PDB file of C-alpha atoms and ligand atoms in Angstrom:
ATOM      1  CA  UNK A   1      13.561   7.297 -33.067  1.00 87.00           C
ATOM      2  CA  UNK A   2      12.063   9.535 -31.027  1.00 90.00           C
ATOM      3  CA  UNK A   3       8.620   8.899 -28.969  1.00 93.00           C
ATOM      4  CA  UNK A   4       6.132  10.908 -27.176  1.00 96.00           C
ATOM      5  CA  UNK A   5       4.076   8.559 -23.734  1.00 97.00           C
ATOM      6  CA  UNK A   6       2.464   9.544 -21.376  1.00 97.00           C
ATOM      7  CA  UNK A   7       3.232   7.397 -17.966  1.00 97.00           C
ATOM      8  CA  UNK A   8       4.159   7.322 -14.592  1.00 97.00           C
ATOM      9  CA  UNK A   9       7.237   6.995 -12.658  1.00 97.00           C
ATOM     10  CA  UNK A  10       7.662   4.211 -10.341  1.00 97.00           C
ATOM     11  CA  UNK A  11      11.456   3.052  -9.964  1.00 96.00           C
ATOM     12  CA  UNK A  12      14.449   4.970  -9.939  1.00 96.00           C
ATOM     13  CA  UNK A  13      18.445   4.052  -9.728  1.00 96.00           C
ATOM     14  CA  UNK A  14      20.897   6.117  -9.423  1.00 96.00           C
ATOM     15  CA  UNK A  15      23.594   5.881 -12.525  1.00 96.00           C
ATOM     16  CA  UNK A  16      27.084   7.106 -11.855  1.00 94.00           C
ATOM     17  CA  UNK A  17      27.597  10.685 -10.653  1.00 94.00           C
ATOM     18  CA  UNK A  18      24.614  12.336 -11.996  1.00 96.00           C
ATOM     19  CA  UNK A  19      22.207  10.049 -13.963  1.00 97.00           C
ATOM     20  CA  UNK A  20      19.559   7.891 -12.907  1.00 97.00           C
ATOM     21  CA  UNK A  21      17.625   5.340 -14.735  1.00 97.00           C
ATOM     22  CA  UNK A  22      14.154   5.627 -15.016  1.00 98.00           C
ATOM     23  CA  UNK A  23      10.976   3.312 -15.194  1.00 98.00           C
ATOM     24  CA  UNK A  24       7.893   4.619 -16.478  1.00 98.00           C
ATOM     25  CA  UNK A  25       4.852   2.974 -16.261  1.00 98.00           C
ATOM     26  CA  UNK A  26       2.954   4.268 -19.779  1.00 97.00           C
ATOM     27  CA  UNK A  27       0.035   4.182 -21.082  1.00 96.00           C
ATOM     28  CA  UNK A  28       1.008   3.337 -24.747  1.00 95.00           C
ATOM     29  CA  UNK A  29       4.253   0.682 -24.276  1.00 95.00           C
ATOM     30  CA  UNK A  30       3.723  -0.595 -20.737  1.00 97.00           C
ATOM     31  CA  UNK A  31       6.779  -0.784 -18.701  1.00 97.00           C
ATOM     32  CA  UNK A  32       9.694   1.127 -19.928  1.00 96.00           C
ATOM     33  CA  UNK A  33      13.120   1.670 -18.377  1.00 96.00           C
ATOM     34  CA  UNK A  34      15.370   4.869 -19.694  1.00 97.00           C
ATOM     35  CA  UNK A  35      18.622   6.523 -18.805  1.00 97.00           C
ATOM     36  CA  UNK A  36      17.856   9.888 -17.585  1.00 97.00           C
ATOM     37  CA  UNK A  37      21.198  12.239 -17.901  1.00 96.00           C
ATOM     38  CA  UNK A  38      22.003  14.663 -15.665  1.00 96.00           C
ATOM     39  CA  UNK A  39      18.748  14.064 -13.518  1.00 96.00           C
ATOM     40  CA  UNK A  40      20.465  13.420 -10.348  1.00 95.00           C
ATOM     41  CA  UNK A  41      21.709  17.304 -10.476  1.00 94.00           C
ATOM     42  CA  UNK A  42      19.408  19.377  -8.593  1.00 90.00           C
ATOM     43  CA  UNK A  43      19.071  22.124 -11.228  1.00 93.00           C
ATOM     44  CA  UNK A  44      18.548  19.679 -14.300  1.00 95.00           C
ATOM     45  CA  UNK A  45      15.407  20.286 -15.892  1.00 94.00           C
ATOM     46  CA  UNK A  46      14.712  16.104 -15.809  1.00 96.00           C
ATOM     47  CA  UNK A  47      15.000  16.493 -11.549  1.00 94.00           C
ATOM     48  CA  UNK A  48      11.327  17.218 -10.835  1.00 92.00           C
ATOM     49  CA  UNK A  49      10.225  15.067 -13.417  1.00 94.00           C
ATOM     50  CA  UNK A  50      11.755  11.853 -12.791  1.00 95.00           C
ATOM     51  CA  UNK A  51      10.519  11.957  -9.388  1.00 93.00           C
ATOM     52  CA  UNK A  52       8.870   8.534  -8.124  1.00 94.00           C
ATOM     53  CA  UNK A  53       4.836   8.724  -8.551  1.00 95.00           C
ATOM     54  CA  UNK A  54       4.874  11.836 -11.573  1.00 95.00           C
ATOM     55  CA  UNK A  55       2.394  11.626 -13.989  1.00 96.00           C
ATOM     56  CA  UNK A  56       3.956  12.834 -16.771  1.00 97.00           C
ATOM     57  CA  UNK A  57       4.499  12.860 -20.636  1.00 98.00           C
ATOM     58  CA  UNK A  58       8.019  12.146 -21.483  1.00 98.00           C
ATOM     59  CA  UNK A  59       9.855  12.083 -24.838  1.00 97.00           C
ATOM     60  CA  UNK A  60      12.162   9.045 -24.733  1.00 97.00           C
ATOM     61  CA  UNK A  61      14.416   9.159 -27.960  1.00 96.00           C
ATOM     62  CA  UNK A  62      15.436   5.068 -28.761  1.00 90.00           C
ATOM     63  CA  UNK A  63      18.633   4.299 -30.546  1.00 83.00           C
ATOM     64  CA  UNK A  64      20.119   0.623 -29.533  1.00 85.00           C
ATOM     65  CA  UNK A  65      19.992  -0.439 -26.507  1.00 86.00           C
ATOM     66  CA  UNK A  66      17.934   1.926 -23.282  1.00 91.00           C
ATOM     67  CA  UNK A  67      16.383   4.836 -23.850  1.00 95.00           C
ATOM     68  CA  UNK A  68      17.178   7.949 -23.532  1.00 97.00           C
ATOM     69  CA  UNK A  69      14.837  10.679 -21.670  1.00 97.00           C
ATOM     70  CA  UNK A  70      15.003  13.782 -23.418  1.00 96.00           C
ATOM     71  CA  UNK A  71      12.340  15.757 -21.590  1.00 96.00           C
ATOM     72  CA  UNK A  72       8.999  15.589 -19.452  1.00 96.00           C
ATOM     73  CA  UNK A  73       6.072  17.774 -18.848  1.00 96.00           C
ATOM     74  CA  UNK A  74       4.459  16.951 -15.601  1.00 94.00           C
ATOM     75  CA  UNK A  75       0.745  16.158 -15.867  1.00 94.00           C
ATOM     76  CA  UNK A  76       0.282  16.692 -12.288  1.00 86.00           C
ATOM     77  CA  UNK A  77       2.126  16.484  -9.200  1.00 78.00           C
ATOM     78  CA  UNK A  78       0.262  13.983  -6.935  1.00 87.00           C
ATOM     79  CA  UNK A  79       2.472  15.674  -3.912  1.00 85.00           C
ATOM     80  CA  UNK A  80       0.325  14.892  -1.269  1.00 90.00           C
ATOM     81  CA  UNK A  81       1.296  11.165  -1.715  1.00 94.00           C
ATOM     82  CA  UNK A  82       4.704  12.113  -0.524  1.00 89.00           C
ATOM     83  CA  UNK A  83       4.189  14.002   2.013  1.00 91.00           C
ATOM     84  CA  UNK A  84       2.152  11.780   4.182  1.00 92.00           C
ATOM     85  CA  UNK A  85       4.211   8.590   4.949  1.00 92.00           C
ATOM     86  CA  UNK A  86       1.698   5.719   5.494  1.00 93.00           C
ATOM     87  CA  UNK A  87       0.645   7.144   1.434  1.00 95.00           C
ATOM     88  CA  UNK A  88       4.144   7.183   0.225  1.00 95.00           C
ATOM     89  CA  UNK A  89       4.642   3.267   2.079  1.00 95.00           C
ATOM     90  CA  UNK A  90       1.366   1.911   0.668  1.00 96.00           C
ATOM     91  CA  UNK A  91       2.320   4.012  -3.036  1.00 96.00           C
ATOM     92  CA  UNK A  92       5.409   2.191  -3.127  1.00 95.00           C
ATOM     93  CA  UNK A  93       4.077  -1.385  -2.282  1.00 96.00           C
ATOM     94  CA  UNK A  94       1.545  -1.029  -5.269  1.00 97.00           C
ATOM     95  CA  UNK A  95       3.979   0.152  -7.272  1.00 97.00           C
ATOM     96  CA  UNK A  96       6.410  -2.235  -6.314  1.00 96.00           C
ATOM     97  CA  UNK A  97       4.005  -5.199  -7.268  1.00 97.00           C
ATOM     98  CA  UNK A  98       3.077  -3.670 -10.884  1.00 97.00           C
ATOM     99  CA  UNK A  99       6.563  -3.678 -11.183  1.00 97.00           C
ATOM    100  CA  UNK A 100       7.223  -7.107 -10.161  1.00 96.00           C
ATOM    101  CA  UNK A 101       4.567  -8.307 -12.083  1.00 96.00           C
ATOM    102  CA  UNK A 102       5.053  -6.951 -15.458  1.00 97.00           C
ATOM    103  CA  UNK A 103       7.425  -7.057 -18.495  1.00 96.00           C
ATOM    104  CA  UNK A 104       9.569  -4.271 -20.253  1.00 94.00           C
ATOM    105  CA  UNK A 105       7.668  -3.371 -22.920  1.00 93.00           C
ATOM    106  CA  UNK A 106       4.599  -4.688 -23.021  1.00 96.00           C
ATOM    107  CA  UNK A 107       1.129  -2.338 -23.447  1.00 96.00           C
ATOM    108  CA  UNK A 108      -0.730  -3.123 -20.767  1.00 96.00           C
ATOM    109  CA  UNK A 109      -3.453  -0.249 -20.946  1.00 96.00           C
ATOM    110  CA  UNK A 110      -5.636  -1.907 -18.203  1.00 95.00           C
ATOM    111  CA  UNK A 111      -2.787  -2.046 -15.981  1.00 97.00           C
ATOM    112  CA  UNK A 112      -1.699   1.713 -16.481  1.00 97.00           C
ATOM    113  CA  UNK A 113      -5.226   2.640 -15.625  1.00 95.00           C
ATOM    114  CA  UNK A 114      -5.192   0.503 -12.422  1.00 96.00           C
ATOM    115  CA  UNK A 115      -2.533   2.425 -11.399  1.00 97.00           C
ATOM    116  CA  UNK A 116      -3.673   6.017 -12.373  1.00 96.00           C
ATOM    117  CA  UNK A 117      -6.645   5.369 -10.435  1.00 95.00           C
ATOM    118  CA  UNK A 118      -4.569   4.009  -7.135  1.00 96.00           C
ATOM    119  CA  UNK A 119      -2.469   6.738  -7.388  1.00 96.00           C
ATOM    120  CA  UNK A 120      -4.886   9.161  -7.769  1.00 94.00           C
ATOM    121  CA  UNK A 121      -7.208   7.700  -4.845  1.00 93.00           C
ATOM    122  CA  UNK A 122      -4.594   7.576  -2.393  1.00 94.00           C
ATOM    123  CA  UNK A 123      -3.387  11.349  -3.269  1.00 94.00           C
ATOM    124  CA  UNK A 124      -7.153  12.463  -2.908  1.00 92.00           C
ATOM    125  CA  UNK A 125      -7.175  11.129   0.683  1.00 91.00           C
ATOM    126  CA  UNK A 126      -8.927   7.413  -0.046  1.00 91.00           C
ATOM    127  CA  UNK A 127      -7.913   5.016   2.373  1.00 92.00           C
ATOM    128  CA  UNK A 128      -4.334   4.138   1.610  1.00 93.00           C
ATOM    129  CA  UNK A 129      -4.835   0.131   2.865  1.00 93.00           C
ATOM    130  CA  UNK A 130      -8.080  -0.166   1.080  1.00 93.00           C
ATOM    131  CA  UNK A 131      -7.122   0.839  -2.394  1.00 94.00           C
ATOM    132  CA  UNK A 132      -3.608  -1.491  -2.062  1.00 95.00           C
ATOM    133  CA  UNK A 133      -6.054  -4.569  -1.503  1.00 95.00           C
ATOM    134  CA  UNK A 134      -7.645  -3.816  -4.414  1.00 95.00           C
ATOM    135  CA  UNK A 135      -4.840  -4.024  -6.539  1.00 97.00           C
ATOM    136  CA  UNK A 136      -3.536  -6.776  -4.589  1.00 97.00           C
ATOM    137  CA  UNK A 137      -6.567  -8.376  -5.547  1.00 97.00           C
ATOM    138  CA  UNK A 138      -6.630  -7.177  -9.488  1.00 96.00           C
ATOM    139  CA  UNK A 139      -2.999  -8.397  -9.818  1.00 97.00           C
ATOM    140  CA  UNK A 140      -3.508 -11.916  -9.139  1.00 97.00           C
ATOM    141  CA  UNK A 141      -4.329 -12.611 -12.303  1.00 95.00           C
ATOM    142  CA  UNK A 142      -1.272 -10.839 -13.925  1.00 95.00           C
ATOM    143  CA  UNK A 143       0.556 -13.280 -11.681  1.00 95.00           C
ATOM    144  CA  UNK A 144      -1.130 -16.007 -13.338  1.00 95.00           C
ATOM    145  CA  UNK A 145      -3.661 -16.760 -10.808  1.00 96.00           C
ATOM    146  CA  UNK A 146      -6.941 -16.670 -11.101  1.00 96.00           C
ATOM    147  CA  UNK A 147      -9.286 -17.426  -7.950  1.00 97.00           C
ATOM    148  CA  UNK A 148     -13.070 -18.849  -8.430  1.00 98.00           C
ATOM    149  CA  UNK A 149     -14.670 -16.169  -6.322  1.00 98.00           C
ATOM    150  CA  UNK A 150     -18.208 -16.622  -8.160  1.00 97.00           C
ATOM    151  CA  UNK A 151     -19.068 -19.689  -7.455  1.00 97.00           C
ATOM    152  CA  UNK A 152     -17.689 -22.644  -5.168  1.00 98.00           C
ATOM    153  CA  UNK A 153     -14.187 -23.614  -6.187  1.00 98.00           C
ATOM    154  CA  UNK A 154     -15.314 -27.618  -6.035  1.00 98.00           C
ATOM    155  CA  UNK A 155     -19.517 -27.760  -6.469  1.00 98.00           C
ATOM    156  CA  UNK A 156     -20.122 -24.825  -8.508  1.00 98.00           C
ATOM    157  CA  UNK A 157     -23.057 -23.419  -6.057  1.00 98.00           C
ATOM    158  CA  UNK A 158     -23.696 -19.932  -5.717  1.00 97.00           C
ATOM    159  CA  UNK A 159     -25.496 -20.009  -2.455  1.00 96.00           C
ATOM    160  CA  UNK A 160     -24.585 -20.630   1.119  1.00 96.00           C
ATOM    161  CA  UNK A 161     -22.130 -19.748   3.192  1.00 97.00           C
ATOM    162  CA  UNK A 162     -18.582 -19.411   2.373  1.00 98.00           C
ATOM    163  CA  UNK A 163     -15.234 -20.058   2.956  1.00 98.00           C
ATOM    164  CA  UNK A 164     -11.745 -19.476   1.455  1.00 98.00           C
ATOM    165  CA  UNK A 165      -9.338 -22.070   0.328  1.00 97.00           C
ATOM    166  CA  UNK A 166      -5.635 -21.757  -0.468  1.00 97.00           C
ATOM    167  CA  UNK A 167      -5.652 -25.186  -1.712  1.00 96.00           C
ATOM    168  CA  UNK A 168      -8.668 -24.801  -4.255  1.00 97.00           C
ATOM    169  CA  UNK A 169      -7.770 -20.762  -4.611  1.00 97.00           C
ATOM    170  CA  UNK A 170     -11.188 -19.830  -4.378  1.00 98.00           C
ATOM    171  CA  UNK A 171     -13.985 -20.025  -2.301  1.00 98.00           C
ATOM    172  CA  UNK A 172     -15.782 -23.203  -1.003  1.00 98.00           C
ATOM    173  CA  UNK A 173     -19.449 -22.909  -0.030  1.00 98.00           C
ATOM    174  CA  UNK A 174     -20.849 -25.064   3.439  1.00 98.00           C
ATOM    175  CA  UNK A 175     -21.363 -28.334   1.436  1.00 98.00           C
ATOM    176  CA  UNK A 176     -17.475 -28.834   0.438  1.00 98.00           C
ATOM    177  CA  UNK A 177     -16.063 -27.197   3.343  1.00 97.00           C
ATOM    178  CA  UNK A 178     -14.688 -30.611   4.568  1.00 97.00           C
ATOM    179  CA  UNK A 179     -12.324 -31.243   1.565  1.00 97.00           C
ATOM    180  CA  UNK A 180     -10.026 -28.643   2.781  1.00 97.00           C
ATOM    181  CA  UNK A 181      -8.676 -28.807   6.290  1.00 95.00           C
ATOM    182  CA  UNK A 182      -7.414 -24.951   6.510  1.00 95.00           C
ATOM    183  CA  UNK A 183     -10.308 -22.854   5.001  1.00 96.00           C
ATOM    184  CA  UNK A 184     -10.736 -19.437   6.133  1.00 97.00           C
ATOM    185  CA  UNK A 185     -14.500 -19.259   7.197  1.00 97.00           C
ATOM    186  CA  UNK A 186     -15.736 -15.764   6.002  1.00 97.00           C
ATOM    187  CA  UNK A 187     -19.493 -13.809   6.514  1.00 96.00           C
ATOM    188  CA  UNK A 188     -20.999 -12.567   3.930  1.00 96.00           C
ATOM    189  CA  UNK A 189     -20.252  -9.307   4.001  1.00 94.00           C
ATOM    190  CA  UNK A 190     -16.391 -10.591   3.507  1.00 96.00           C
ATOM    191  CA  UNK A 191     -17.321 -12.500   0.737  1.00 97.00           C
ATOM    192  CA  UNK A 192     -18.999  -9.421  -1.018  1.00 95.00           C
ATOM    193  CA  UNK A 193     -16.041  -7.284  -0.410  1.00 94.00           C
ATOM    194  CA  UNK A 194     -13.187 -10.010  -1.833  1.00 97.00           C
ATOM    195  CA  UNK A 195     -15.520  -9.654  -4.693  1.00 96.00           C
ATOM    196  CA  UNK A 196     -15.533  -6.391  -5.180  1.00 94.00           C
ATOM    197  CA  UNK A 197     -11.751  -6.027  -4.462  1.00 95.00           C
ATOM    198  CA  UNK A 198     -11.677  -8.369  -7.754  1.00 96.00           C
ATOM    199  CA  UNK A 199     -14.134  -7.543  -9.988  1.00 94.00           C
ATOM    200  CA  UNK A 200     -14.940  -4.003  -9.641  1.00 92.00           C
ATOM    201  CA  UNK A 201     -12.779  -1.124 -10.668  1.00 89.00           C
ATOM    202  CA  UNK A 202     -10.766   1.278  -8.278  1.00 87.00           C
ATOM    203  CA  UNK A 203     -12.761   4.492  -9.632  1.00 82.00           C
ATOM    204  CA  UNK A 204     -16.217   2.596  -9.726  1.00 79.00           C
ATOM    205  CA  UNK A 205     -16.023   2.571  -5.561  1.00 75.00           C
ATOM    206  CA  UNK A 206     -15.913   5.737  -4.585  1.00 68.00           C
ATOM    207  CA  UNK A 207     -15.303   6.127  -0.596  1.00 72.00           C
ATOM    208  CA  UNK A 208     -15.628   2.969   1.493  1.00 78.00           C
ATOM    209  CA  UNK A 209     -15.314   2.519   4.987  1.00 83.00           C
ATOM    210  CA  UNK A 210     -13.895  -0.704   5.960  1.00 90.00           C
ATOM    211  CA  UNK A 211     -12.686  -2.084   9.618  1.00 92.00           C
ATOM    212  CA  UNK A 212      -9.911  -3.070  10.659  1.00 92.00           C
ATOM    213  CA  UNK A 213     -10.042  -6.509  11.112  1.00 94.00           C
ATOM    214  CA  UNK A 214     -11.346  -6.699   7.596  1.00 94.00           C
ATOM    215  CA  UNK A 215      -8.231  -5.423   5.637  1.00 94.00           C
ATOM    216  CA  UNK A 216      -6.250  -7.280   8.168  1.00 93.00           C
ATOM    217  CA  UNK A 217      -8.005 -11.025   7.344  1.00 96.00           C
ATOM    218  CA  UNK A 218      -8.186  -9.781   3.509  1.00 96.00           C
ATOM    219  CA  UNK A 219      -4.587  -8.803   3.233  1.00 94.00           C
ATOM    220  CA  UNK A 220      -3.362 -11.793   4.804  1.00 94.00           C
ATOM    221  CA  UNK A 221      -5.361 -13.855   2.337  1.00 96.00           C
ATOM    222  CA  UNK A 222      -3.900 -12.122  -0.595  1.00 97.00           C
ATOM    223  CA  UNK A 223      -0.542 -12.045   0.383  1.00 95.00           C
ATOM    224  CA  UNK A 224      -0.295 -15.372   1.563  1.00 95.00           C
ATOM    225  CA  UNK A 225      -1.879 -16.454  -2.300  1.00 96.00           C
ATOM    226  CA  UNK A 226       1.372 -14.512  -3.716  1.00 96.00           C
ATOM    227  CA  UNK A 227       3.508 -16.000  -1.119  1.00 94.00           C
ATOM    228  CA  UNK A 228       2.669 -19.510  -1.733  1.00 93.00           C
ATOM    229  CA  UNK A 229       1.398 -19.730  -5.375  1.00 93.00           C
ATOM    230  CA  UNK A 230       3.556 -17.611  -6.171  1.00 92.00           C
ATOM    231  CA  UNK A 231       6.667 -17.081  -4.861  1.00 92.00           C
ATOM    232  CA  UNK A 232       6.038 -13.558  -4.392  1.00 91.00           C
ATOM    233  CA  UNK A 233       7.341 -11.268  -0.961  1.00 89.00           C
ATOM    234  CA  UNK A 234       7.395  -7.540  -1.362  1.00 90.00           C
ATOM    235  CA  UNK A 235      10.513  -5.847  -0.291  1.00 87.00           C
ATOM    236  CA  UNK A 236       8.476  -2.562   0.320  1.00 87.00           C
ATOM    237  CA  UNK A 237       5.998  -4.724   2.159  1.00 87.00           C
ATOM    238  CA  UNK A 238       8.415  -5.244   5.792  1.00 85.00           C
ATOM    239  CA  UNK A 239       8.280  -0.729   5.537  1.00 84.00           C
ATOM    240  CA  UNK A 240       4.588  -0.848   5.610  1.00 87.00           C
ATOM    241  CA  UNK A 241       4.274  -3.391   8.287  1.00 85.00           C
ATOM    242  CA  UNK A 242       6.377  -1.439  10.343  1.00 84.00           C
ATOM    243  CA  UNK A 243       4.476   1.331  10.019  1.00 83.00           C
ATOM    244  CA  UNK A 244       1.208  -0.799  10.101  1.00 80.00           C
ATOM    245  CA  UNK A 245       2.327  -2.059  14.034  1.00 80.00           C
ATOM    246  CA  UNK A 246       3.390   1.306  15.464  1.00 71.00           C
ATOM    247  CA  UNK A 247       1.120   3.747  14.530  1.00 58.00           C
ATOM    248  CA  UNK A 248       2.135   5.968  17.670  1.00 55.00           C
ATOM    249  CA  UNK A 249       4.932   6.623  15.984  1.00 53.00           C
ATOM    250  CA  UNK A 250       3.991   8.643  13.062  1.00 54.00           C
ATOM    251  CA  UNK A 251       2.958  12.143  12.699  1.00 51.00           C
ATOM    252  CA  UNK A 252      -0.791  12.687  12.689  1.00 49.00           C
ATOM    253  CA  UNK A 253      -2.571  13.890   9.725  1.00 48.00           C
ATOM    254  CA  UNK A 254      -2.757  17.242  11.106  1.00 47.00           C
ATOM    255  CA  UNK A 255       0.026  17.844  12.112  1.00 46.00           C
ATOM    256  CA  UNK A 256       1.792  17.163   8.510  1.00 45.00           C
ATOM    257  CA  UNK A 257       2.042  20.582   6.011  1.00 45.00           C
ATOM    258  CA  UNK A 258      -0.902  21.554   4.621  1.00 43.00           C
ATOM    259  CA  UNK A 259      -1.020  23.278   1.401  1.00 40.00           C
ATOM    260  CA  UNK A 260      -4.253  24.964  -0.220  1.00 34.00           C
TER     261      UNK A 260
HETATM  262 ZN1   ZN B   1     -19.469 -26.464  -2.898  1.00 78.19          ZN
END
């Protein structure tokens, strides 16, 4: 049976001399994995196309067992992901944890567009860290978590001040702050901005300027949720903090090719 999706590359393994298998992230069946032939060979038409991050539309013919990729048509290139290295690290983290957190063939439209939209950001030049919390974020409840972030985690009240609590995964307001011994005290402006990590969608954002010890504190919180409720440490995620601690070390933005 043959099958026409449209979707987006995010693993690949090489397969013996010359294949690779590929998984697609699509917008129809959710995560699929294929065998493409030949696509290790420079010249094969399925090279360019099974590249990680192409947006594509592949025809995947499906006897028993994998799929096979039978051709592609790129929908777009998002290059400059690749050729800026703190993009490609953070690119690979988020697609890492879609992977992680998904099963083969399963339509997850929501997902998909999560992804189109990170992608896209960070290839348009959005702050790379910024758009990885919010998926980070989003994704916690395809891990089966789901923090109270509206209200307090233990009273239910909307107003105060806040506070976040691995042990009630949520937030506590001022009044319950003493049933948990390790809250994270947070100002309002961090409370507004887990919020919107959560609740409001990638594309709905638009640029937003954020300092650094903001991501830091955030991205702690959310990876220490996966870590602990979880069970869940990136391997992609050592890379990026790598890269995160020495930023001497990489090329400056200007000094990477430009293309017009
Ligand atoms: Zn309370």
């Amino acid at each position: 049976m043959q099958s026409q999706v449209e979707g987006i590359v995010i693993r690949t393994m090489p397969y013996g001399e010359t294949n690779k298998i590929v998984t697609l992230f699509t917008k129809e069946a959710g995560k699929i994995t294929c065998m493409a032939r030949g696509a290790k060979k420079p010249a094969s038409r399925l090279a360019a196309i099974t590249q990680v991050f192409t947006h594509g539309t592949f025809s995947i013919y499906k006897g028993r067992g994998m799929g096979t990729l039978q051709a592609g048509d790129p929908l777009e290139s998002l290059r400059h992901i690749r050729e800026d290295i703190m993009s490609t690290a953070y690119a690979s983290y988020v697609t890492e944890l879609i992977d992680r957190l998904t099963e083969q063939d399963e339509p997850q439209p929501v997902i998909f567009d999560m992804l189109y939209q990170a992608l896209h950001a960070i290839d348009e030049g959005y702050d790379p860290e910024a758009i990885t919390l919010f998926v980070e974020w989003k994704m916690l409840q395809q891990a089966g978590l789901t923090p109270t972030l509206h209200q307090c985690a233990n009273c239910g009240a909307t107003e105060g001040e806040f506070a976040f609590s691995f042990q009630e995964l949520g937030f506590l307001c001022h009044r319950c702050f003493h049933i948990d011994r390790y809250i994270i005290r947070l100002s309002p402006a961090l409370v507004k901005l887990i919020r919107t990590f959560y609740f409001v969608p990638i594309e709905r954002v638009g640029s937003l300027t954020l300092k650094k010890e903001s991501k830091s504190l955030l991205k702690q919180i959310v990876r220490t949720i996966y870590e602990e409720k979880a069970g869940i440490r990136l391997k992609s995620r050592k890379f990026l903090e790598q890269l995160e601690r020495t930023p001497e070390f990489l090329p400056k933005k200007e000094e990477l090719p430009k293309d017009e």
